Short mmCIF file of C-alpha atoms in Angstrom, two decimals:
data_model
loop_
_atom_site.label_atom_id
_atom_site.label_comp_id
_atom_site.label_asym_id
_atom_site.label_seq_id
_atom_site.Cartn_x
_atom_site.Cartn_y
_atom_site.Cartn_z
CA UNK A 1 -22.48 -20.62 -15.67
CA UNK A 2 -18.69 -19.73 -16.33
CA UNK A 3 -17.34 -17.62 -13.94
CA UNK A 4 -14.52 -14.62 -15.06
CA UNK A 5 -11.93 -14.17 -13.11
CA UNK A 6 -13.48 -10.79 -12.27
CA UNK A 7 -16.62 -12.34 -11.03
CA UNK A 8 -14.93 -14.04 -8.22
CA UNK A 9 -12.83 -11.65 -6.70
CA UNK A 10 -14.39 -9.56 -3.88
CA UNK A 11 -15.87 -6.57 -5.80
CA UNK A 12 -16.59 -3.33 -3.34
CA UNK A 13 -18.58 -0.52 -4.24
CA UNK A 14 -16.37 2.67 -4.56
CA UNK A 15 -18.80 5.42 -4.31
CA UNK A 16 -21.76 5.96 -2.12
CA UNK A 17 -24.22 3.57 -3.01
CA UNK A 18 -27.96 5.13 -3.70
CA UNK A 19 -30.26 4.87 -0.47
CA UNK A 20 -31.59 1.51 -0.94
CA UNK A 21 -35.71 2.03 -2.25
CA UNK A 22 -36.85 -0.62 0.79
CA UNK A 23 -40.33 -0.86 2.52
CA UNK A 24 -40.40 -3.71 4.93
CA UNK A 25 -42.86 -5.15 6.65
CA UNK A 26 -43.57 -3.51 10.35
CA UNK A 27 -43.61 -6.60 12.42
CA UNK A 28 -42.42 -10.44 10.55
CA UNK A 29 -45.43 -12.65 10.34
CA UNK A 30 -44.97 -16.16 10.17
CA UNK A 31 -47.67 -16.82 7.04
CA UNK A 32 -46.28 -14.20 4.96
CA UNK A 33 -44.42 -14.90 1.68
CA UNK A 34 -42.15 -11.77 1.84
CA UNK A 35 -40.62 -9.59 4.27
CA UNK A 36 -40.77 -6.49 2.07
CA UNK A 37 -40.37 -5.46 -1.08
CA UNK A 38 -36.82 -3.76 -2.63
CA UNK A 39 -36.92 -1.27 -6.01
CA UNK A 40 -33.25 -1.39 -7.17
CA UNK A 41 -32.44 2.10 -9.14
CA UNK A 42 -29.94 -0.19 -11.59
CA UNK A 43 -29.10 -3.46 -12.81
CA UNK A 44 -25.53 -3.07 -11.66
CA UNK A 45 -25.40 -5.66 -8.35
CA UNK A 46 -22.29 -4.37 -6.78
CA UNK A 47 -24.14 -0.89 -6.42
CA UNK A 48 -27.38 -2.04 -5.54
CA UNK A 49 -26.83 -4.75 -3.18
CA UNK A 50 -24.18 -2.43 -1.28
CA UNK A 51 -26.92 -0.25 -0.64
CA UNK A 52 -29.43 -2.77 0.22
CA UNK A 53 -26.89 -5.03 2.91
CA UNK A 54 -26.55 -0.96 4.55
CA UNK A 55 -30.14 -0.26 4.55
CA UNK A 56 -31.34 -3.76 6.03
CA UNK A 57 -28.27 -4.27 8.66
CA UNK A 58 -29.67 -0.88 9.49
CA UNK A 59 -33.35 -2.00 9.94
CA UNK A 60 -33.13 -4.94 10.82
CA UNK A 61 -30.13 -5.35 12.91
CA UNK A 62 -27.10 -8.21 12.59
CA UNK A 63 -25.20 -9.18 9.80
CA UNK A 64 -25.92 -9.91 6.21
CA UNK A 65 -24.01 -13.24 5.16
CA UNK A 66 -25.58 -13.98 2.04
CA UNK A 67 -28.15 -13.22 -0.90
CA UNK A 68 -29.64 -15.17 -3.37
CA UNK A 69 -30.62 -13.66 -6.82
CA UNK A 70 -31.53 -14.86 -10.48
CA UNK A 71 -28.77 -13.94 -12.70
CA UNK A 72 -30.61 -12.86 -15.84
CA UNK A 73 -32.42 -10.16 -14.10
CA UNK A 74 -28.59 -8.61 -13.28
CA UNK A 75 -25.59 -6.68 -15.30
CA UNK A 76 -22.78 -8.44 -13.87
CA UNK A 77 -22.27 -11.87 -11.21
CA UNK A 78 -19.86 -11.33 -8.33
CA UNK A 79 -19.53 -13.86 -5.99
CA UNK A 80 -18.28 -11.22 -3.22
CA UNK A 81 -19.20 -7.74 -2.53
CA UNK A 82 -17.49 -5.90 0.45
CA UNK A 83 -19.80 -3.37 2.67
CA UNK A 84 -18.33 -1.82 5.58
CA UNK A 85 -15.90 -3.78 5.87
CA UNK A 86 -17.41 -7.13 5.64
CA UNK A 87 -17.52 -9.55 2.92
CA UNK A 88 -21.16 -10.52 1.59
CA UNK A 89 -21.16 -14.02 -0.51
CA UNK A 90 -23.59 -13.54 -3.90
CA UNK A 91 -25.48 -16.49 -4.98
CA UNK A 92 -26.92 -16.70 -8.20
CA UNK A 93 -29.50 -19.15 -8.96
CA UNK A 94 -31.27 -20.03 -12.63
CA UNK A 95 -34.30 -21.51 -10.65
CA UNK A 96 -34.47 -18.23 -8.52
CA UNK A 97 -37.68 -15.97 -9.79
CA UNK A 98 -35.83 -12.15 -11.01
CA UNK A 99 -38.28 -10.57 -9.06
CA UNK A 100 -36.86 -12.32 -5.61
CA UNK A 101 -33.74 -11.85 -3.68
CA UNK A 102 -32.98 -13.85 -0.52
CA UNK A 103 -31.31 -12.46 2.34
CA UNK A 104 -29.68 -14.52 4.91
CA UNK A 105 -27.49 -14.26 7.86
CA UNK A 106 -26.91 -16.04 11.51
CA UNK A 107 -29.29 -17.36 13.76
CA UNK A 108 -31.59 -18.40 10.96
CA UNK A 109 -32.03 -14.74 9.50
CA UNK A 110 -33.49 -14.84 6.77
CA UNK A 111 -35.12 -12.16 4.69
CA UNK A 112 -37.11 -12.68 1.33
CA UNK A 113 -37.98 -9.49 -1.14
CA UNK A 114 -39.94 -9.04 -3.72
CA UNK A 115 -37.52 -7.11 -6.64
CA UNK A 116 -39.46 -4.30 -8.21
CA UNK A 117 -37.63 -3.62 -11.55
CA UNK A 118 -35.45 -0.61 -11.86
CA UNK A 119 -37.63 0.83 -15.18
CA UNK A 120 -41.00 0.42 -12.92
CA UNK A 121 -42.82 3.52 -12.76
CA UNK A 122 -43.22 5.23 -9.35
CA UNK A 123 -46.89 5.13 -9.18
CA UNK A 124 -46.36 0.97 -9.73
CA UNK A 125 -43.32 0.61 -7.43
CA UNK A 126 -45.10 2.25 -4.34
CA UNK A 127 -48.08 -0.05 -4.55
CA UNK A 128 -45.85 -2.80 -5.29
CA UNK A 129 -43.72 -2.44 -2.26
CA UNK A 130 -47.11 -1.89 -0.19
CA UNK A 131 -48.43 -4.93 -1.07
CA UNK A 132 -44.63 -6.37 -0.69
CA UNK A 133 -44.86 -4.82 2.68
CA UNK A 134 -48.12 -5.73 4.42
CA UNK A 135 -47.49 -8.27 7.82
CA UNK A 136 -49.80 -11.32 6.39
CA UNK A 137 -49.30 -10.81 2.91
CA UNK A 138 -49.11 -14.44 0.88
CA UNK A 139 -48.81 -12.84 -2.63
CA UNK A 140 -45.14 -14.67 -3.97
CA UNK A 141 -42.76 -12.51 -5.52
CA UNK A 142 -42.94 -13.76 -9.03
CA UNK A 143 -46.80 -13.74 -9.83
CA UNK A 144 -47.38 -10.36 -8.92
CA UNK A 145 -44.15 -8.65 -9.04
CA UNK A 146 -43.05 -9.25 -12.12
CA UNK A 147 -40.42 -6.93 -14.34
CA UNK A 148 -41.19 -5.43 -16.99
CA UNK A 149 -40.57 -7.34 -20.40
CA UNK A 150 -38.09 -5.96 -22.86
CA UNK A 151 -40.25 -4.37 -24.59
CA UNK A 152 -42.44 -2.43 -21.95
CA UNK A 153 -38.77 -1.35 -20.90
CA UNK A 154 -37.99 -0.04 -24.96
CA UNK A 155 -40.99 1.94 -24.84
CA UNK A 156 -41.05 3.33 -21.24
CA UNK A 157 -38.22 6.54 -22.07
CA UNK A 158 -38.40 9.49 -20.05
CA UNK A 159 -40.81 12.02 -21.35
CA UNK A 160 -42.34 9.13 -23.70
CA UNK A 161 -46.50 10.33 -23.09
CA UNK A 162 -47.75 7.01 -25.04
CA UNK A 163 -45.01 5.23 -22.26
CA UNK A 164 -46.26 6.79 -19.36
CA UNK A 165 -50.14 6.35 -20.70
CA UNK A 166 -49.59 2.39 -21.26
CA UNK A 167 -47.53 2.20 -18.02
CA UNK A 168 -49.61 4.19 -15.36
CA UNK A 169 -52.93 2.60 -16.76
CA UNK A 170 -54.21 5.32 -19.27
CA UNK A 171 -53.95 7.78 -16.41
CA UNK A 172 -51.35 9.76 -18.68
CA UNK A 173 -49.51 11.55 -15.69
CA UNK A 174 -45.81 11.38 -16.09
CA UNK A 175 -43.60 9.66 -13.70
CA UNK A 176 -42.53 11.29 -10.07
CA UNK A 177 -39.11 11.08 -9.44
CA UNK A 178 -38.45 10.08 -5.80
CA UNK A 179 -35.16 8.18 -3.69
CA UNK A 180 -37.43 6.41 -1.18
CA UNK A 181 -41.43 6.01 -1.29
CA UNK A 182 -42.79 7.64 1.75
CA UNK A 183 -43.55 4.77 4.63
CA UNK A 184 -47.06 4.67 5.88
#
């Protein structure tokens, strides 16, 4: 992948980044695939991932270094993104599933999310990032969490009824708009 020259400066996020959609899980188990699952509301990384380093340095304590993501799956590459005052390094890996990001930082932190796509449906997002979420889970992002395909995301428009019938499983209910699912 070529790199622009705008790709590898340091790229900070000049509003206030959304409050990251995160559900993680209570206590880390050592047999579980993921840590959590994450429901970006864009494709647009600088955004997103300032809200997510915020959000997890908040849960989870200590300092984000570095995250791993599939490039297909975003807008735009940056190799740097600055969040309060510290400079994250991006990765972007072709082998990488788009429905993981990788999370890592000292002392061998390392944090692994399932991506929910940002044209999901509520309804599918919250059980997503349940499942995502539970202590022993060993579902890996990728098989389950997959995005939507181009077309489900074509069809799936706001106030679409045959969208919201195909997406939410012929229940026909349109779409709740929410910032965070509720933790349980």
């Amino acid at each position: 992948m070529i790199r622009s020259a705008a790709d590898r400066m340091t790229w900070v996020c000049t509003r206030e980044p959304p409050t990251a959609r995160l559900r993680l899980a209570d206590s880390p188990s050592s047999r579980a695939m993921l840590d959590g699952g994450w429901w970006p509301t864009s494709r647009d990384p600088v955004v997103e991932l300032c809200g997510l380093v915020t959000a997890l340095t908040a849960q989870r304590g200590g300092v984000i270094e570095r995250i791993m993501l599939q490039p297909a799956a975003w807008d735009r590459h940056p190799c740097r993104i600055g969040v309060g005052g510290a400079v994250v390094r991006v990765g972007w890996f072709t082998t990488l599933g788009a429905a993981l990001v990788i999370v890592t930082g000292p002392r061998d932190l390392r944090i692994d999310l399932a991506v929910i796509a940002p044209e999901t449906t509520y309804a599918v997002a919250t059980a997503a990032l349940l499942a995502a979420s539970r202590p022993a889970n060993t579902t890996r992002a990728g098989t389950q969490f997959i995005p939507p395909s181009p077309r489900s995301r074509r069809l799936a428009r706001h106030g679409d009824d045959v969208a919201v019938w195909e997406t939410e499983g012929g229940h026909g209910q349109p779409d709740r708009q929410s910032t965070a699912p509720a933790r349980t």
